[in-house]
Amino acid sequence: MKNLNEKVDIEAEQAAILKIDKEWASAASEGRDIERIVSFWADDATVFPPGFPAVVGKDAIRQYVSESLKIPGFSVGWESTEVTISPNGDFAYAVGKNHFSFNDSDGNPITSYGKVVTVWRKEADGSWKCVIDIWNEEPSPESQATSSNL
């Protein structure tokens, strides 16, 4: 916990999270080192994949990542574009875009594009870890057209 009188360097913390997030996205897109991928989440993290129950804790997240990487044609990538740091510098959230690719039942590649929000916590050792990871799909062009007519 920071001393309340200690000034937080917001720009430095934002840059740190963007750097860590980029390293995480790179590890995930390579899809080879499960332990490296999982290391960016806190031990008590929760992942909220769309259409599935919450995945709670690092062991469950490790299993989720391992099973995801076994899906034929699976790949994932993302980029966080905006980071907001709490005034005391202990928490942050990031927003961005992601994509998932996998093969359908006929072996044809499918890519889904989405929006992502991550919540980060500064740990006792000064490192940032993701504690909440949630995303959903971008609306299809058809649903965007329908909603603009409402």
PDB file of C-alpha atoms in Angstrom:
ATOM      1  CA  MET A   1       0.000   0.000   0.000  1.00  0.00           C
ATOM      2  CA  LYS A   2       1.336   3.420  -0.919  1.00  0.00           C
ATOM      3  CA  ASN A   3       1.811   6.212   1.553  1.00  0.00           C
ATOM      4  CA  LEU A   4      -1.097   8.628   0.969  1.00  0.00           C
ATOM      5  CA  ASN A   5       1.369  11.517   0.661  1.00  0.00           C
ATOM      6  CA  GLU A   6       3.421   9.727  -1.992  1.00  0.00           C
ATOM      7  CA  LYS A   7       2.713  10.993  -5.512  1.00  0.00           C
ATOM      8  CA  VAL A   8       1.909   8.360  -8.141  1.00  0.00           C
ATOM      9  CA  ASP A   9       3.591   8.753 -11.528  1.00  0.00           C
ATOM     10  CA  ILE A  10       0.451   8.004 -13.576  1.00  0.00           C
ATOM     11  CA  GLU A  11       2.215   8.086 -16.948  1.00  0.00           C
ATOM     12  CA  ALA A  12       4.958   5.704 -15.775  1.00  0.00           C
ATOM     13  CA  GLU A  13       2.367   3.272 -14.359  1.00  0.00           C
ATOM     14  CA  GLN A  14       0.311   3.432 -17.574  1.00  0.00           C
ATOM     15  CA  ALA A  15       3.437   2.736 -19.627  1.00  0.00           C
ATOM     16  CA  ALA A  16       4.373  -0.152 -17.322  1.00  0.00           C
ATOM     17  CA  ILE A  17       0.977  -1.821 -17.730  1.00  0.00           C
ATOM     18  CA  LEU A  18       0.976  -1.341 -21.517  1.00  0.00           C
ATOM     19  CA  LYS A  19       4.456  -2.902 -21.668  1.00  0.00           C
ATOM     20  CA  ILE A  20       3.455  -5.876 -19.505  1.00  0.00           C
ATOM     21  CA  ASP A  21       0.219  -6.314 -21.448  1.00  0.00           C
ATOM     22  CA  LYS A  22       2.131  -6.335 -24.746  1.00  0.00           C
ATOM     23  CA  GLU A  23       4.497  -9.012 -23.378  1.00  0.00           C
ATOM     24  CA  TRP A  24       1.479 -11.028 -22.240  1.00  0.00           C
ATOM     25  CA  ALA A  25      -0.245 -10.731 -25.625  1.00  0.00           C
ATOM     26  CA  SER A  26       2.968 -11.851 -27.327  1.00  0.00           C
ATOM     27  CA  ALA A  27       3.285 -14.905 -25.071  1.00  0.00           C
ATOM     28  CA  ALA A  28      -0.371 -15.790 -25.638  1.00  0.00           C
ATOM     29  CA  SER A  29      -0.164 -15.394 -29.415  1.00  0.00           C
ATOM     30  CA  GLU A  30       2.876 -17.708 -29.512  1.00  0.00           C
ATOM     31  CA  GLY A  31       0.748 -20.221 -27.577  1.00  0.00           C
ATOM     32  CA  ARG A  32       3.611 -22.426 -26.438  1.00  0.00           C
ATOM     33  CA  ASP A  33       4.457 -21.585 -22.828  1.00  0.00           C
ATOM     34  CA  ILE A  34       1.378 -22.043 -20.665  1.00  0.00           C
ATOM     35  CA  GLU A  35       3.196 -21.069 -17.463  1.00  0.00           C
ATOM     36  CA  ARG A  36       4.412 -17.822 -19.041  1.00  0.00           C
ATOM     37  CA  ILE A  37       0.892 -17.002 -20.269  1.00  0.00           C
ATOM     38  CA  VAL A  38      -0.658 -17.724 -16.868  1.00  0.00           C
ATOM     39  CA  SER A  39       2.034 -15.761 -14.991  1.00  0.00           C
ATOM     40  CA  PHE A  40       0.385 -12.428 -15.902  1.00  0.00           C
ATOM     41  CA  TRP A  41      -2.731 -13.247 -13.854  1.00  0.00           C
ATOM     42  CA  ALA A  42      -2.778 -12.913 -10.060  1.00  0.00           C
ATOM     43  CA  ASP A  43      -3.293 -16.111  -8.051  1.00  0.00           C
ATOM     44  CA  ASP A  44      -6.835 -14.950  -7.190  1.00  0.00           C
ATOM     45  CA  ALA A  45      -7.723 -13.683 -10.673  1.00  0.00           C
ATOM     46  CA  THR A  46     -11.058 -14.299 -12.378  1.00  0.00           C
ATOM     47  CA  VAL A  47     -11.549 -14.644 -16.131  1.00  0.00           C
ATOM     48  CA  PHE A  48     -15.014 -14.055 -17.594  1.00  0.00           C
ATOM     49  CA  PRO A  49     -15.086 -15.671 -21.063  1.00  0.00           C
ATOM     50  CA  PRO A  50     -18.233 -14.867 -23.057  1.00  0.00           C
ATOM     51  CA  GLY A  51     -20.881 -17.574 -22.876  1.00  0.00           C
ATOM     52  CA  PHE A  52     -19.044 -19.589 -20.204  1.00  0.00           C
ATOM     53  CA  PRO A  53     -18.921 -19.643 -16.411  1.00  0.00           C
ATOM     54  CA  ALA A  54     -16.310 -17.529 -14.654  1.00  0.00           C
ATOM     55  CA  VAL A  55     -12.869 -19.133 -14.356  1.00  0.00           C
ATOM     56  CA  VAL A  56     -11.640 -18.449 -10.818  1.00  0.00           C
ATOM     57  CA  GLY A  57      -8.065 -18.810  -9.561  1.00  0.00           C
ATOM     58  CA  LYS A  58      -4.787 -19.520 -11.261  1.00  0.00           C
ATOM     59  CA  ASP A  59      -5.194 -23.325 -11.339  1.00  0.00           C
ATOM     60  CA  ALA A  60      -8.557 -23.042 -13.105  1.00  0.00           C
ATOM     61  CA  ILE A  61      -7.145 -20.389 -15.457  1.00  0.00           C
ATOM     62  CA  ARG A  62      -4.179 -22.644 -16.273  1.00  0.00           C
ATOM     63  CA  GLN A  63      -6.631 -25.433 -17.201  1.00  0.00           C
ATOM     64  CA  TYR A  64      -8.716 -23.008 -19.295  1.00  0.00           C
ATOM     65  CA  VAL A  65      -5.624 -21.799 -21.194  1.00  0.00           C
ATOM     66  CA  SER A  66      -4.351 -25.347 -21.693  1.00  0.00           C
ATOM     67  CA  GLU A  67      -7.698 -26.516 -23.110  1.00  0.00           C
ATOM     68  CA  SER A  68      -7.998 -23.426 -25.324  1.00  0.00           C
ATOM     69  CA  LEU A  69      -4.583 -24.037 -26.867  1.00  0.00           C
ATOM     70  CA  LYS A  70      -5.703 -27.567 -27.841  1.00  0.00           C
ATOM     71  CA  ILE A  71      -8.549 -26.237 -30.037  1.00  0.00           C
ATOM     72  CA  PRO A  72      -7.642 -26.784 -33.726  1.00  0.00           C
ATOM     73  CA  GLY A  73      -6.556 -23.527 -35.328  1.00  0.00           C
ATOM     74  CA  PHE A  74      -6.700 -21.631 -32.030  1.00  0.00           C
ATOM     75  CA  SER A  75      -4.912 -18.318 -31.748  1.00  0.00           C
ATOM     76  CA  VAL A  76      -5.503 -15.196 -29.702  1.00  0.00           C
ATOM     77  CA  GLY A  77      -4.236 -11.656 -29.789  1.00  0.00           C
ATOM     78  CA  TRP A  78      -5.084  -8.313 -28.243  1.00  0.00           C
ATOM     79  CA  GLU A  79      -3.944  -4.786 -27.766  1.00  0.00           C
ATOM     80  CA  SER A  80      -4.840  -2.582 -24.838  1.00  0.00           C
ATOM     81  CA  THR A  81      -5.168   1.005 -25.972  1.00  0.00           C
ATOM     82  CA  GLU A  82      -6.113   2.917 -22.841  1.00  0.00           C
ATOM     83  CA  VAL A  83      -5.066   2.512 -19.202  1.00  0.00           C
ATOM     84  CA  THR A  84      -6.548   4.333 -16.207  1.00  0.00           C
ATOM     85  CA  ILE A  85      -4.646   4.256 -12.913  1.00  0.00           C
ATOM     86  CA  SER A  86      -6.340   4.687  -9.527  1.00  0.00           C
ATOM     87  CA  PRO A  87      -5.266   7.816  -7.618  1.00  0.00           C
ATOM     88  CA  ASN A  88      -3.254   5.781  -5.104  1.00  0.00           C
ATOM     89  CA  GLY A  89      -1.615   3.668  -7.842  1.00  0.00           C
ATOM     90  CA  ASP A  90      -2.749   0.281  -6.488  1.00  0.00           C
ATOM     91  CA  PHE A  91      -5.291  -0.583  -9.194  1.00  0.00           C
ATOM     92  CA  ALA A  92      -5.776   0.112 -12.870  1.00  0.00           C
ATOM     93  CA  TYR A  93      -8.024  -0.881 -15.701  1.00  0.00           C
ATOM     94  CA  ALA A  94      -7.209  -1.229 -19.369  1.00  0.00           C
ATOM     95  CA  VAL A  95      -9.478  -1.391 -22.401  1.00  0.00           C
ATOM     96  CA  GLY A  96      -8.704  -2.592 -25.884  1.00  0.00           C
ATOM     97  CA  LYS A  97      -9.532  -4.920 -28.759  1.00  0.00           C
ATOM     98  CA  ASN A  98      -8.938  -8.646 -29.141  1.00  0.00           C
ATOM     99  CA  HIS A  99      -9.396 -11.452 -31.620  1.00  0.00           C
ATOM    100  CA  PHE A 100      -9.726 -15.219 -31.363  1.00  0.00           C
ATOM    101  CA  SER A 101      -9.309 -17.636 -34.241  1.00  0.00           C
ATOM    102  CA  PHE A 102     -10.161 -21.330 -34.432  1.00  0.00           C
ATOM    103  CA  ASN A 103     -11.372 -23.862 -36.963  1.00  0.00           C
ATOM    104  CA  ASP A 104     -15.070 -24.651 -37.383  1.00  0.00           C
ATOM    105  CA  SER A 105     -16.335 -28.250 -37.582  1.00  0.00           C
ATOM    106  CA  ASP A 106     -15.379 -28.371 -41.291  1.00  0.00           C
ATOM    107  CA  GLY A 107     -11.852 -27.137 -40.593  1.00  0.00           C
ATOM    108  CA  ASN A 108     -12.475 -23.626 -41.923  1.00  0.00           C
ATOM    109  CA  PRO A 109     -10.852 -20.817 -39.950  1.00  0.00           C
ATOM    110  CA  ILE A 110     -13.149 -18.459 -38.044  1.00  0.00           C
ATOM    111  CA  THR A 111     -12.029 -15.229 -36.400  1.00  0.00           C
ATOM    112  CA  SER A 112     -14.018 -13.413 -33.756  1.00  0.00           C
ATOM    113  CA  TYR A 113     -13.226  -9.784 -32.887  1.00  0.00           C
ATOM    114  CA  GLY A 114     -14.033  -8.263 -29.541  1.00  0.00           C
ATOM    115  CA  LYS A 115     -13.621  -5.659 -26.840  1.00  0.00           C
ATOM    116  CA  VAL A 116     -11.656  -6.380 -23.681  1.00  0.00           C
ATOM    117  CA  VAL A 117     -11.372  -4.908 -20.188  1.00  0.00           C
ATOM    118  CA  THR A 118      -8.712  -5.974 -17.721  1.00  0.00           C
ATOM    119  CA  VAL A 119      -8.348  -4.882 -14.113  1.00  0.00           C
ATOM    120  CA  TRP A 120      -4.814  -4.791 -12.741  1.00  0.00           C
ATOM    121  CA  ARG A 121      -3.556  -4.791  -9.156  1.00  0.00           C
ATOM    122  CA  LYS A 122      -0.135  -3.703  -7.993  1.00  0.00           C
ATOM    123  CA  GLU A 123       1.284  -6.543  -5.906  1.00  0.00           C
ATOM    124  CA  ALA A 124       3.407  -6.193  -2.764  1.00  0.00           C
ATOM    125  CA  ASP A 125       6.576  -6.673  -4.850  1.00  0.00           C
ATOM    126  CA  GLY A 126       5.603  -3.736  -7.100  1.00  0.00           C
ATOM    127  CA  SER A 127       4.608  -5.887 -10.094  1.00  0.00           C
ATOM    128  CA  TRP A 128       1.266  -5.490 -11.869  1.00  0.00           C
ATOM    129  CA  LYS A 129      -0.977  -8.584 -12.163  1.00  0.00           C
ATOM    130  CA  CYS A 130      -4.305  -8.964 -13.915  1.00  0.00           C
ATOM    131  CA  VAL A 131      -7.106  -9.716 -11.443  1.00  0.00           C
ATOM    132  CA  ILE A 132     -10.149  -9.439 -13.745  1.00  0.00           C
ATOM    133  CA  ASP A 133     -10.191 -10.318 -17.437  1.00  0.00           C
ATOM    134  CA  ILE A 134     -13.442  -9.961 -19.379  1.00  0.00           C
ATOM    135  CA  TRP A 135     -14.291  -9.604 -23.053  1.00  0.00           C
ATOM    136  CA  ASN A 136     -17.149  -9.853 -25.492  1.00  0.00           C
ATOM    137  CA  GLU A 137     -17.611  -9.915 -29.236  1.00  0.00           C
ATOM    138  CA  GLU A 138     -17.936  -6.849 -31.386  1.00  0.00           C
ATOM    139  CA  PRO A 139     -21.435  -6.600 -32.817  1.00  0.00           C
ATOM    140  CA  SER A 140     -21.846  -7.891 -36.323  1.00  0.00           C
ATOM    141  CA  PRO A 141     -22.438  -5.300 -39.078  1.00  0.00           C
ATOM    142  CA  GLU A 142     -26.023  -6.619 -39.325  1.00  0.00           C
ATOM    143  CA  SER A 143     -26.752  -6.046 -35.629  1.00  0.00           C
ATOM    144  CA  GLN A 144     -25.136  -2.618 -35.737  1.00  0.00           C
ATOM    145  CA  ALA A 145     -27.444  -1.645 -38.613  1.00  0.00           C
ATOM    146  CA  THR A 146     -30.474  -2.958 -36.706  1.00  0.00           C
ATOM    147  CA  SER A 147     -29.592  -1.137 -33.478  1.00  0.00           C
ATOM    148  CA  SER A 148     -29.017   2.153 -35.329  1.00  0.00           C
ATOM    149  CA  ASN A 149     -32.610   1.957 -36.583  1.00  0.00           C
ATOM    150  CA  LEU A 150     -34.057   1.711 -33.038  1.00  0.00           C
TER     151      LEU A 150
END
